[in-house]
PDB file of C-alpha atoms in Angstrom:
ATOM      1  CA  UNK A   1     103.214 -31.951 302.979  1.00 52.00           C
ATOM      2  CA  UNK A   2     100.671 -30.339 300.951  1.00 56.00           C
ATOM      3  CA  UNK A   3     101.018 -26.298 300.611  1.00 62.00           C
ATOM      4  CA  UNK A   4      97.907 -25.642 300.715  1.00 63.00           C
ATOM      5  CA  UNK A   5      94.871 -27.493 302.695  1.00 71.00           C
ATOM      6  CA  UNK A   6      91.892 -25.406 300.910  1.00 71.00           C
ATOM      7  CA  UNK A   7      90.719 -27.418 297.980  1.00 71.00           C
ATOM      8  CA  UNK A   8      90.919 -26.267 294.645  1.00 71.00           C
ATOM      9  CA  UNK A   9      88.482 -24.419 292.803  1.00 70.00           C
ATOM     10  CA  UNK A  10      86.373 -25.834 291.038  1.00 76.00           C
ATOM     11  CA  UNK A  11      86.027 -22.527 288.442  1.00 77.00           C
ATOM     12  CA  UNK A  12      88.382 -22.065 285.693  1.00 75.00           C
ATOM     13  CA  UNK A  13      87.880 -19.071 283.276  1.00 73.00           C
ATOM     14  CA  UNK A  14      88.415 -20.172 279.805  1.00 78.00           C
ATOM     15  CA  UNK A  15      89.985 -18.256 276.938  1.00 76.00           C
ATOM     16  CA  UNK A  16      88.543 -15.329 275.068  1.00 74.00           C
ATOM     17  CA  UNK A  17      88.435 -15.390 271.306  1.00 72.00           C
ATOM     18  CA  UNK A  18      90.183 -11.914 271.348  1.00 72.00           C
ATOM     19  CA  UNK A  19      88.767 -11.127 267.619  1.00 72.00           C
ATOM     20  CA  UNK A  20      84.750 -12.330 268.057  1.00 68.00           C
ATOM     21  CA  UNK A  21      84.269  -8.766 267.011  1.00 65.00           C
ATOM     22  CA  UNK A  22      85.488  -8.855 263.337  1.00 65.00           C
ATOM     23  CA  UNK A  23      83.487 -11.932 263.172  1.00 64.00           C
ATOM     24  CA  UNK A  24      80.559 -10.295 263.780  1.00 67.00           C
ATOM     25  CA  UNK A  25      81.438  -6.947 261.602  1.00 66.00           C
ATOM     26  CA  UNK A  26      82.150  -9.643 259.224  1.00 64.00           C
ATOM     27  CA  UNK A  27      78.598 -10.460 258.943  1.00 67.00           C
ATOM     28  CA  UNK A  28      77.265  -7.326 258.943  1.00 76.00           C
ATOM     29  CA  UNK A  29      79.817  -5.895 256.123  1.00 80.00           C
ATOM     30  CA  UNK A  30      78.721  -5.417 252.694  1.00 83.00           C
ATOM     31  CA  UNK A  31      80.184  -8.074 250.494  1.00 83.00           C
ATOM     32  CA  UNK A  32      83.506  -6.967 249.183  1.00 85.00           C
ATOM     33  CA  UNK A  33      84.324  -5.237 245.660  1.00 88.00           C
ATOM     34  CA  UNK A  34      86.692  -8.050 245.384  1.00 90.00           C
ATOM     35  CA  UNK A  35      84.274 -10.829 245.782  1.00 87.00           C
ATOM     36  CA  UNK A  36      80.910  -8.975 243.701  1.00 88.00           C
ATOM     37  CA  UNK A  37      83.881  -9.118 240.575  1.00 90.00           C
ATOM     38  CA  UNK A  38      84.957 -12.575 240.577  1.00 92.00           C
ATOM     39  CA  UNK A  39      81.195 -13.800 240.989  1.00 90.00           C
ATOM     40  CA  UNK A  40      80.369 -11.096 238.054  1.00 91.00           C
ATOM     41  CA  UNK A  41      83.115 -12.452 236.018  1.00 93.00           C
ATOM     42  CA  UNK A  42      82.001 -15.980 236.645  1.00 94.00           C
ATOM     43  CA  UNK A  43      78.078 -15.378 235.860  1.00 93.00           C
ATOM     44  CA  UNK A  44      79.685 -13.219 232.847  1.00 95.00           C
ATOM     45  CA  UNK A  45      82.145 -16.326 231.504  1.00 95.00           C
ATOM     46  CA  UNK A  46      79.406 -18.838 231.847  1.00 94.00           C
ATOM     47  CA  UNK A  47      76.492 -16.480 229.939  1.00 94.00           C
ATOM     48  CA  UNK A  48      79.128 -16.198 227.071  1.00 94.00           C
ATOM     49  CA  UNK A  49      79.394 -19.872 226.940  1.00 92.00           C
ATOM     50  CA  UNK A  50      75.899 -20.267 226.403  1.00 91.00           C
ATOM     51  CA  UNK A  51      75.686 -18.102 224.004  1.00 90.00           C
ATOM     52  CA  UNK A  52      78.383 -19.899 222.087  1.00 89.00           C
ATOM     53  CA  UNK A  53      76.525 -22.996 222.625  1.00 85.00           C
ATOM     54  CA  UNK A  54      80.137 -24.427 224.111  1.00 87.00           C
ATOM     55  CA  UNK A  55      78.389 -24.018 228.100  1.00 86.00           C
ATOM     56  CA  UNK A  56      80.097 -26.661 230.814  1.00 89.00           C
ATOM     57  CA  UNK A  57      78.056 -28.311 233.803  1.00 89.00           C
ATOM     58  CA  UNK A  58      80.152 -25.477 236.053  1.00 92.00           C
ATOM     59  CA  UNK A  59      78.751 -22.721 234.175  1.00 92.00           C
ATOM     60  CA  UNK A  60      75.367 -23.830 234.056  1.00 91.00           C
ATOM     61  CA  UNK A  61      75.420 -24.231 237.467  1.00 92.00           C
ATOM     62  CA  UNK A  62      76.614 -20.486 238.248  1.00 93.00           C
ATOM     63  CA  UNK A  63      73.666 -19.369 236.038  1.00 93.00           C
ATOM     64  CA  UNK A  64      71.658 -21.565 237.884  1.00 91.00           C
ATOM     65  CA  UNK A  65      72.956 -20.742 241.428  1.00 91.00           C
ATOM     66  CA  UNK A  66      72.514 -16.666 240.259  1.00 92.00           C
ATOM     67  CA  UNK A  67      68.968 -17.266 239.400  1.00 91.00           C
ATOM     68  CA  UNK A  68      68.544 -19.008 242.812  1.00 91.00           C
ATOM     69  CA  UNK A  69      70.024 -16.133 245.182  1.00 91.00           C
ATOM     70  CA  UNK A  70      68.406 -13.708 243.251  1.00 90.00           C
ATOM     71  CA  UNK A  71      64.644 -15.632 243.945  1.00 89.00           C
ATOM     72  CA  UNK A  72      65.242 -16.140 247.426  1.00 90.00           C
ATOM     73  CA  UNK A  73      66.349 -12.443 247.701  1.00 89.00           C
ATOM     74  CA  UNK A  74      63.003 -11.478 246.367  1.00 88.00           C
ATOM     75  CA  UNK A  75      61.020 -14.388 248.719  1.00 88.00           C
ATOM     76  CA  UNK A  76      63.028 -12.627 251.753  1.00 87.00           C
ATOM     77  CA  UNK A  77      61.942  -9.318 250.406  1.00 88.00           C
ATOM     78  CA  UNK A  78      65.518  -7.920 249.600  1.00 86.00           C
ATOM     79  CA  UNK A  79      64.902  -7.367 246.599  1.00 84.00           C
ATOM     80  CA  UNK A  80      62.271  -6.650 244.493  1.00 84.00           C
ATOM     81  CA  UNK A  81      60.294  -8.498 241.503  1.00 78.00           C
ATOM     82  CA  UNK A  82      61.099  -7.221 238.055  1.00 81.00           C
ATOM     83  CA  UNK A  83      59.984 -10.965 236.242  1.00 88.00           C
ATOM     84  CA  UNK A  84      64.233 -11.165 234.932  1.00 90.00           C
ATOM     85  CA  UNK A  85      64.266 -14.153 237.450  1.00 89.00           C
ATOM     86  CA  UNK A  86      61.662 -15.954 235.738  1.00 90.00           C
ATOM     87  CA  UNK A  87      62.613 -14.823 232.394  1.00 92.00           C
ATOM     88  CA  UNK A  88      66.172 -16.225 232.971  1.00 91.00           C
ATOM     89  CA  UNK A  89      64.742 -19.641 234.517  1.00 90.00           C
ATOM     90  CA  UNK A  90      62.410 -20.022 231.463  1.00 91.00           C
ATOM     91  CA  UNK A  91      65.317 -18.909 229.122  1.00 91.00           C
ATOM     92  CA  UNK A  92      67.199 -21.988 230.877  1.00 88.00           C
ATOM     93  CA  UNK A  93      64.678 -24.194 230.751  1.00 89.00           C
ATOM     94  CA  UNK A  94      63.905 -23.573 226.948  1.00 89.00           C
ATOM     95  CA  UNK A  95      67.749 -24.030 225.748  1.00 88.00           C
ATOM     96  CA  UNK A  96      68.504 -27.028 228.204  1.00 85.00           C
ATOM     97  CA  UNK A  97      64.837 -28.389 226.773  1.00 86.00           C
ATOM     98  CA  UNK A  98      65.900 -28.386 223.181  1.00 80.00           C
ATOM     99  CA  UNK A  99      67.225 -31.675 221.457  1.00 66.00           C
ATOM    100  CA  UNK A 100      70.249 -31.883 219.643  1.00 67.00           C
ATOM    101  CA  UNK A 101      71.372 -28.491 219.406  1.00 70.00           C
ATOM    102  CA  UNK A 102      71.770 -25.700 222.307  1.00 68.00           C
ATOM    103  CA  UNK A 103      71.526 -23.012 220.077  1.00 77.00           C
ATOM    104  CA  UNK A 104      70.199 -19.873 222.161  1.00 86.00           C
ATOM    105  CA  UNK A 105      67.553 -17.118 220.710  1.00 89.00           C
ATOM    106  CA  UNK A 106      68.616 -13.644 221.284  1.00 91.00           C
ATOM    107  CA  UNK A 107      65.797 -13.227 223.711  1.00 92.00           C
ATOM    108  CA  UNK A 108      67.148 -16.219 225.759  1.00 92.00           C
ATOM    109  CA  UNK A 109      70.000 -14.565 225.939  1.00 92.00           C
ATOM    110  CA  UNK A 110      69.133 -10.990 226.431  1.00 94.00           C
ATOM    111  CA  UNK A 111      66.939 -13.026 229.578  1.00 93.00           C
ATOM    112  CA  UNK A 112      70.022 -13.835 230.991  1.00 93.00           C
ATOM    113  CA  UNK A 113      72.160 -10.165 230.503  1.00 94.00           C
ATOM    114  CA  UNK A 114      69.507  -8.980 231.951  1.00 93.00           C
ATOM    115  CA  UNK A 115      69.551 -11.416 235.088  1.00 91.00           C
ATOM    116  CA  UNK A 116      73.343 -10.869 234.897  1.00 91.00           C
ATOM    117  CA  UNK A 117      72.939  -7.109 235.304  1.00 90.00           C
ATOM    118  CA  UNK A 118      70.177  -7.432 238.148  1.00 88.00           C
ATOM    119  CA  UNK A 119      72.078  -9.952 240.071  1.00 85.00           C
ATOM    120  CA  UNK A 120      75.471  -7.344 240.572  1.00 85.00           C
ATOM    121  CA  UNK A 121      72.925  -4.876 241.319  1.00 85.00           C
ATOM    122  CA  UNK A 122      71.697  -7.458 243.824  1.00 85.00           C
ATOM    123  CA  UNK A 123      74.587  -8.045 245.212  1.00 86.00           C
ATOM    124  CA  UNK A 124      75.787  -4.458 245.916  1.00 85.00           C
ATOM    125  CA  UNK A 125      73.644  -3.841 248.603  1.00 83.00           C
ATOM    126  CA  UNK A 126      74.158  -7.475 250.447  1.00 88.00           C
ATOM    127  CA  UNK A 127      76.043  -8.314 253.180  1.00 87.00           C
ATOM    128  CA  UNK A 128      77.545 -11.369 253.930  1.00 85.00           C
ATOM    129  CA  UNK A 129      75.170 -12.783 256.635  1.00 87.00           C
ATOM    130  CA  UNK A 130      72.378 -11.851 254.269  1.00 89.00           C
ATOM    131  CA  UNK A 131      74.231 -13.871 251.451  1.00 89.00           C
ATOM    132  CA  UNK A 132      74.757 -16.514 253.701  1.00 89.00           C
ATOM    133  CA  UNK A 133      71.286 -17.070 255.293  1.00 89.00           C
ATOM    134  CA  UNK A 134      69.788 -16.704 251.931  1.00 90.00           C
ATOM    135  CA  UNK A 135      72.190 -19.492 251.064  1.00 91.00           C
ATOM    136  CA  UNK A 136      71.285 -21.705 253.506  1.00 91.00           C
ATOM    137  CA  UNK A 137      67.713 -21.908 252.624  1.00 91.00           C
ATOM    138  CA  UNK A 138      68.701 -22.412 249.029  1.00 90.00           C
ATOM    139  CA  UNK A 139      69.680 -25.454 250.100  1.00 90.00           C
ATOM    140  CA  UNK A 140      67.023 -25.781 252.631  1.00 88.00           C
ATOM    141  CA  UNK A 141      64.200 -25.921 249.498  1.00 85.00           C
ATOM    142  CA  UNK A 142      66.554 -27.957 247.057  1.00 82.00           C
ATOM    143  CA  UNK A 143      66.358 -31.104 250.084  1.00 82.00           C
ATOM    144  CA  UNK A 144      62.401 -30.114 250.655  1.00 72.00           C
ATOM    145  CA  UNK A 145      60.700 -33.085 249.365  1.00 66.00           C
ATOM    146  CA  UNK A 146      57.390 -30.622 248.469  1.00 65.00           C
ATOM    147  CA  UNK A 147      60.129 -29.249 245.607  1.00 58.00           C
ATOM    148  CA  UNK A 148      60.604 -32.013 243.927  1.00 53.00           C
ATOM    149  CA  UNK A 149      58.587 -31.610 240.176  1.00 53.00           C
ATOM    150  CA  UNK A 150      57.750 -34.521 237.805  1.00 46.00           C
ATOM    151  CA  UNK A 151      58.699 -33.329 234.458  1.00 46.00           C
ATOM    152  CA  UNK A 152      56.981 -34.268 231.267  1.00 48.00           C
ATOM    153  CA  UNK A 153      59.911 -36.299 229.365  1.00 47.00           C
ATOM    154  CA  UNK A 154      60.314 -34.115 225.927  1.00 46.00           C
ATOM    155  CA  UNK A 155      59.345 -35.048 222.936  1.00 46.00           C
TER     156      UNK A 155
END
């Protein structure tokens, strides 16, 4: 015989993710000490590549993914304009542009120091949604088809 003859409910609570709270102070922390040094030390490794001429794929690409954060911080209005961005992205362009030797003029490389030292300054006052949504559109503009550029093959 059945204990009971009521039917059984058809509600069932469900669990509570007893830290959702740190996630979202997560987000809304400033990036760590921790993490602003190992990026720094990475943008700093790669620079000093370049200017040894001696620069792997992986280092370009930090430069490159530095210049980027630091844009869309200043398209989000984060951050504001000074021209190192484009004076770093220039800089890039003109040593990557260069056949048979990467040498790198001092003003290339004082272009990137200076992006180097605008980027941790960048990156003191960020937190980590901030980083993240910043990020995400990054990545949102690289698949864009309207970015895509036809470059003039060099000389």
């Amino acid at each position: 015989m059945p204990r009971s003859s009521r039917p059984r409910k058809a509600y069932r609570p469900r669990g509570v993710h007893p830290q959702a709270h740190l996630v979202a102070i997560h987000g809304a922390a400033r990036l760590s000490i921790d993490d602003r040094t190992i990026w720094a030390l990475e943008l700093d490794a790669a620079i000093t590549a370049v200017g040894r001429g001696e620069a792997t794929v992986e280092q370009w690409d930090a430069i490159f993914a530095a210049a980027a954060l630091a844009e869309q911080l200043v398209i989000d209005r984060l951050a504001t304009d000074s021209g190192v961005v484009a004076a770093a992205q220039e800089a890039c362009r003109a040593i990557l542009s260069r056949s048979g030797t990467r040498a790198v003029r001092s003003a290339e490389l004082a272009a990137l120091r200076a992006l180097q030292a605008d980027w941790i300054d960048l990156l003191d006052g960020l937190t980590h949604s901030q980083k993240f949504q910043a990020e995400e559109r990054i990545a949102l503009r690289k698949q864009s088809p309207h970015n895509i550029k036809v470059r003039k093959p060099c000389p």
